[in-house]
mmCIF file of C-alpha atoms in Angstrom:
data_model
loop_
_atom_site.group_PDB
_atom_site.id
_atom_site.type_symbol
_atom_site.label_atom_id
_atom_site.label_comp_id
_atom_site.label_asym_id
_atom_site.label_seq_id
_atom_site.Cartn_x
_atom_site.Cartn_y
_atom_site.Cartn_z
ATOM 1 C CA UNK A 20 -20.311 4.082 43.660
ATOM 2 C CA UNK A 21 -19.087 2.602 40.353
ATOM 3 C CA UNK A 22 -21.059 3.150 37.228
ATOM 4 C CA UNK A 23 -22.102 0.972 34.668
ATOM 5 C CA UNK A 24 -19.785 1.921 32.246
ATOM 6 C CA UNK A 25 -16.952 1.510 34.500
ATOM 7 C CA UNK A 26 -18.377 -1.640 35.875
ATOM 8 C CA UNK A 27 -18.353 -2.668 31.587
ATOM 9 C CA UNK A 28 -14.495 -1.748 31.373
ATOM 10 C CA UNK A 29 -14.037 -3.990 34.016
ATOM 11 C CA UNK A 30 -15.687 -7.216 32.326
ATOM 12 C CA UNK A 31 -13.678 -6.918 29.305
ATOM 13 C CA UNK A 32 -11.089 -8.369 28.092
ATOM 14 C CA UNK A 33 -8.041 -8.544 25.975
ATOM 15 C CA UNK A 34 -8.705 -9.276 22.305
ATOM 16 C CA UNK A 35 -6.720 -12.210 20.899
ATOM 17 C CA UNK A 36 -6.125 -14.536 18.240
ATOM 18 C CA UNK A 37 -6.720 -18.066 19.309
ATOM 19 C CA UNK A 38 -6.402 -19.852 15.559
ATOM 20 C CA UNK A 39 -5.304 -19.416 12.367
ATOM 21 C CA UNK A 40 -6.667 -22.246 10.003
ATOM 22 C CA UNK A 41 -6.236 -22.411 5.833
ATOM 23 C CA UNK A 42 -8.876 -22.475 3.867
ATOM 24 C CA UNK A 43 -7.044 -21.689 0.271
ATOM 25 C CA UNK A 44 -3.990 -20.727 -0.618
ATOM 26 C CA UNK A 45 -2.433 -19.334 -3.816
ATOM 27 C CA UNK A 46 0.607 -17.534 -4.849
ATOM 28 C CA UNK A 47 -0.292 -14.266 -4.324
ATOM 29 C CA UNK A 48 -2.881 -14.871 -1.297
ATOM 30 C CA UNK A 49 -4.111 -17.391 1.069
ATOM 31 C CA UNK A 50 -7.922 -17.080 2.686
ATOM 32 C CA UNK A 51 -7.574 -18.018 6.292
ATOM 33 C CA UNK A 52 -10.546 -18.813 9.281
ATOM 34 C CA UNK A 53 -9.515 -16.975 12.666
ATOM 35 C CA UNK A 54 -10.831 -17.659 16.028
ATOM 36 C CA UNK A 55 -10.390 -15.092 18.324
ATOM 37 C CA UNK A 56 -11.460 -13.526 21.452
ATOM 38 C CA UNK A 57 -13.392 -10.080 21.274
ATOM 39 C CA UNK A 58 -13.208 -7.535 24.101
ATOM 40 C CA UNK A 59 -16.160 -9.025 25.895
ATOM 41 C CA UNK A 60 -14.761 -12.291 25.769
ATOM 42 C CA UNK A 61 -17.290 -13.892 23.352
ATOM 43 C CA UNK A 62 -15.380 -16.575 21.015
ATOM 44 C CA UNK A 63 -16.046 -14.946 17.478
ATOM 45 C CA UNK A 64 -14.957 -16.362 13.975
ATOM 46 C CA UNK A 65 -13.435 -13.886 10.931
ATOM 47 C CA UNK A 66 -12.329 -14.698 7.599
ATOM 48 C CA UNK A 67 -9.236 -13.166 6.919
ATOM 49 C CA UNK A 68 -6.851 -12.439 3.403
ATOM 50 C CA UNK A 69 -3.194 -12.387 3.987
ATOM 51 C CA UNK A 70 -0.615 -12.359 1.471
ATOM 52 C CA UNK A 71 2.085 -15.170 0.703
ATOM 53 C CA UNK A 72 4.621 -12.755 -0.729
ATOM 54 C CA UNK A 73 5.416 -10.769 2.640
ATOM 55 C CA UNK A 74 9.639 -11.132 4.137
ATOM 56 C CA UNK A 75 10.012 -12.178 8.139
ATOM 57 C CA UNK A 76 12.252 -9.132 8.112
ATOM 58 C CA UNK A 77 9.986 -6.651 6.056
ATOM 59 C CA UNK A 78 8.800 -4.041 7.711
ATOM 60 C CA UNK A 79 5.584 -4.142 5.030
ATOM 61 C CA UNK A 80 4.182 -6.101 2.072
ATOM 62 C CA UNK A 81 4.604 -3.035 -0.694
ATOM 63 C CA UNK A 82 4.767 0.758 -0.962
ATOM 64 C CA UNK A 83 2.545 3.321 -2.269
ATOM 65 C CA UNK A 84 4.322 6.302 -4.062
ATOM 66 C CA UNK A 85 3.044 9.696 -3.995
ATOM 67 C CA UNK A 86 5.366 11.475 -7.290
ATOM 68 C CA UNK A 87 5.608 14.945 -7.079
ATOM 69 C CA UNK A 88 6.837 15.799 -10.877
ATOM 70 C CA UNK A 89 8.610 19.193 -10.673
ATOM 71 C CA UNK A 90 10.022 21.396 -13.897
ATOM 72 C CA UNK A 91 11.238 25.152 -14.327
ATOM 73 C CA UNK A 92 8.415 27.440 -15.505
ATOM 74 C CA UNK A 93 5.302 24.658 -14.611
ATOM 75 C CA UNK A 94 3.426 24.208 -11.567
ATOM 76 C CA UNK A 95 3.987 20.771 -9.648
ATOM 77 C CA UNK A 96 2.254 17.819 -11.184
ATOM 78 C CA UNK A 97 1.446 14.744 -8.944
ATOM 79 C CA UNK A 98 1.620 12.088 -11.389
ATOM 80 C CA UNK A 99 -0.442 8.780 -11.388
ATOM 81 C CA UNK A 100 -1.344 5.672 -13.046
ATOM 82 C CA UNK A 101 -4.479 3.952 -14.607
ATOM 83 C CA UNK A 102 -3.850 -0.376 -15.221
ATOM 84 C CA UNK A 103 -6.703 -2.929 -15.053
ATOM 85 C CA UNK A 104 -6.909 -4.122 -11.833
ATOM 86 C CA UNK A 105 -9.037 -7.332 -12.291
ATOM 87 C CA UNK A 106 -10.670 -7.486 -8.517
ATOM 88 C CA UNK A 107 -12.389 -3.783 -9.188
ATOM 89 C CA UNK A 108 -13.442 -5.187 -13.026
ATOM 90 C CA UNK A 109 -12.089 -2.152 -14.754
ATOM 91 C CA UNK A 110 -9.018 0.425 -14.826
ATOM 92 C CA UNK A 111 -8.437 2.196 -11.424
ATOM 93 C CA UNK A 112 -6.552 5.639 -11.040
ATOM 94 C CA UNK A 113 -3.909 5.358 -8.714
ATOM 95 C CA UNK A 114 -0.245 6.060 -7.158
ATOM 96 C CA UNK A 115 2.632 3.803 -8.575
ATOM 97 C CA UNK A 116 3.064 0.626 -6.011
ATOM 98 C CA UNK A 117 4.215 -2.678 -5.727
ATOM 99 C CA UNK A 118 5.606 -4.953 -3.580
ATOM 100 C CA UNK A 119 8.983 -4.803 -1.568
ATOM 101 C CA UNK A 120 10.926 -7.339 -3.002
ATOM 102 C CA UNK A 121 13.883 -9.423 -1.300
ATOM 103 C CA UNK A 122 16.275 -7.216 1.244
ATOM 104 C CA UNK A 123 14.574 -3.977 -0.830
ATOM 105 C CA UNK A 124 14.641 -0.979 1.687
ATOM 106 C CA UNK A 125 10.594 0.211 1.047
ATOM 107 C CA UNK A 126 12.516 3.690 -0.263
ATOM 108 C CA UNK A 127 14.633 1.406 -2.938
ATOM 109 C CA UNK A 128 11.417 -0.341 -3.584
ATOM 110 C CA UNK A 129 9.564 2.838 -4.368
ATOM 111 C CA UNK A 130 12.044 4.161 -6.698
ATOM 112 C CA UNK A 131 12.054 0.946 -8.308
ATOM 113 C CA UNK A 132 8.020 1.104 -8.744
ATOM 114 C CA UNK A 133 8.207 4.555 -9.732
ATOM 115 C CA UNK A 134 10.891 4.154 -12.889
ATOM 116 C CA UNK A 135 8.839 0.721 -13.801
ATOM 117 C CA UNK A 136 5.294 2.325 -13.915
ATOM 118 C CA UNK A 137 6.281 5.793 -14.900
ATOM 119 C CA UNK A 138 9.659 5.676 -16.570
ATOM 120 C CA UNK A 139 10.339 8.341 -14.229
ATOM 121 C CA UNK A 140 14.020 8.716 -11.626
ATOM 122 C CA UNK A 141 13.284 10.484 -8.427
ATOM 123 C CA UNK A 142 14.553 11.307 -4.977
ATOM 124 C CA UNK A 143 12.509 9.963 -1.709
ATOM 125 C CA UNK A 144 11.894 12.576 0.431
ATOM 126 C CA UNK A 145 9.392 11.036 2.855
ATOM 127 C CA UNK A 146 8.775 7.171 3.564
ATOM 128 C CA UNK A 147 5.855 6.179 6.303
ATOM 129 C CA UNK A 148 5.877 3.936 8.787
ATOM 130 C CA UNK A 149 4.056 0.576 7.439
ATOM 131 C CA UNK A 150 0.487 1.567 7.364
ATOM 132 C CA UNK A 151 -2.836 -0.731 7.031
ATOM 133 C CA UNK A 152 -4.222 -0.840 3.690
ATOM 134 C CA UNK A 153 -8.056 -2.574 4.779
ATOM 135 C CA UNK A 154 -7.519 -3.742 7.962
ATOM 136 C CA UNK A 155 -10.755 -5.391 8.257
ATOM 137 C CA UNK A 156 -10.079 -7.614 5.514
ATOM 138 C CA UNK A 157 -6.746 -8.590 5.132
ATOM 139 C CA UNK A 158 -3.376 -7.751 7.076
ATOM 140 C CA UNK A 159 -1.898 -6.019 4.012
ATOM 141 C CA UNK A 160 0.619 -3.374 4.745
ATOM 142 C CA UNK A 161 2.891 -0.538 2.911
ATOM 143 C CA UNK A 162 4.727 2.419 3.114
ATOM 144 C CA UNK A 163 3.595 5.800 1.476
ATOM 145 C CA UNK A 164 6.813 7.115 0.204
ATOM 146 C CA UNK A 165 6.769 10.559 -1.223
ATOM 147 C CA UNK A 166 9.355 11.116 -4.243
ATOM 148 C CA UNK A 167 10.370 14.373 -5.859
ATOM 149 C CA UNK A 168 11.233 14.398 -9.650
ATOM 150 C CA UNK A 169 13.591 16.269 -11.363
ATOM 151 C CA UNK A 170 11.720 17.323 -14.356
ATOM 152 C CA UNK A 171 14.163 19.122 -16.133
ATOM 153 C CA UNK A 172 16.661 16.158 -15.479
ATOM 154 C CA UNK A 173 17.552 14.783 -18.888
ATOM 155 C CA UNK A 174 16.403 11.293 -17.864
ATOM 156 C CA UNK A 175 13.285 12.687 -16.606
ATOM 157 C CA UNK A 176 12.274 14.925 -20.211
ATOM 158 C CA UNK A 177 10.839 11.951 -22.173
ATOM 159 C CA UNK A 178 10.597 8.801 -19.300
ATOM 160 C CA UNK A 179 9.955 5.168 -20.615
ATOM 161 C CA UNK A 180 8.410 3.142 -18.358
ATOM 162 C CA UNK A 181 9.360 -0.813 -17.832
ATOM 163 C CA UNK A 182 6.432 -2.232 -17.144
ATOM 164 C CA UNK A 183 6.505 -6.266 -16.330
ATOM 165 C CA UNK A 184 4.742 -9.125 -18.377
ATOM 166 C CA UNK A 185 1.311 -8.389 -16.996
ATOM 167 C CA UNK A 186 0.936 -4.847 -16.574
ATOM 168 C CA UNK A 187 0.620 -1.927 -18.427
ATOM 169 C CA UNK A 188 0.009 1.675 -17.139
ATOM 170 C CA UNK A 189 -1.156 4.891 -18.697
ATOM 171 C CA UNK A 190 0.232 7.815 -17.136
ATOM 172 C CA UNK A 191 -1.741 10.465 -16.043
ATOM 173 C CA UNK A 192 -0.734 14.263 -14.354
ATOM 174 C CA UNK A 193 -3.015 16.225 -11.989
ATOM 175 C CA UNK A 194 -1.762 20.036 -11.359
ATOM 176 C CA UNK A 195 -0.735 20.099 -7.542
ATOM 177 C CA UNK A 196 -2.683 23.743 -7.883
ATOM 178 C CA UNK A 197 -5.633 22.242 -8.561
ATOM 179 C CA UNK A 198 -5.881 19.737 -5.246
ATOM 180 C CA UNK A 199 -8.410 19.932 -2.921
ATOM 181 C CA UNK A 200 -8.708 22.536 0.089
#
């Protein structure tokens, strides 16, 4: 005798998208309507962000760099980055990112971020796979790529960052000894 949970399991079905219809599009983002099919087969309707910016080829829209500032004599810093971001109103603390531009590999692209936010030259050590940033919102991807820098590194003793026409960054260290259990 079946029960009714397996009797449930059964009845559903596989999710998928039946439309994808514009409602706005910018240069940055578009604001789409999608019809799709939930696991019980009921017709549902969400309203989905996607960006404009994102290759065919890419593997994800941007990276995410986690900069692990290391120097003779000091403990390991992880260093981040406070800019206005206007959809939060106010300055956010965060890793360097940006997008992956062109045929960038997401490790080239993080390097890149890294020297233009921080002023900093690392190494990558570690790059993701393409992870979901808010999945139930938009279909915005990146790699977390994990960088060691050579603070000792003449480049590296007094970094200037590069930032672009619209951003500016503060830098900011946090003691790697003083993280979270």
């Amino acid at each position: 005798m079946e029960n009714n949970a397996t009797i449930e399991i059964l009845k559903s079905t596989r999710p998928s998208i039946l439309k994808e219809e514009a409602i706005a599009e910018r240069k940055w983002v578009k604001l789409e309507q999608t019809t799709y099919v939930d696991p019980s087969g009921k017709t549902r309707i969400w309203e989905t962000v996607k960006r404009t910016t994102k290759k065919e080829d890419s593997s994800a829209d941007g990276v995410s760099v986690i900069p692990v500032l290391q120097r003779t004599l000091h403990y390991d810093c992880i260093v981040l980055v406070k800019q206005f971001r206007p959809p939060m109103g106010g300055y956010c603390l965060e890793f360097p990112a940006g997008l992956i531009e062109g045929n960038e590999s997401p490790e080239s692209a993080a390097l890149r971020e890294l020297e233009e936010e921080t002023g900093y030259k690392g190494d990558v050590v570690e790059c993701s796979p393409a992870v979901c940033l808010d999945p139930g919102l938009t279909n915005c991807t990146t790699h977390i790529v994990t960088v060691t820098i050579n603070g000792d590194d003449a480049c590296n003793t007094r970094p200037m960052q590069k930032p672009g026409e619209s951003r500016t960054c503060t830098i900011f260290m946090s003691h790697w000894r003083d993280r979270p259990l």
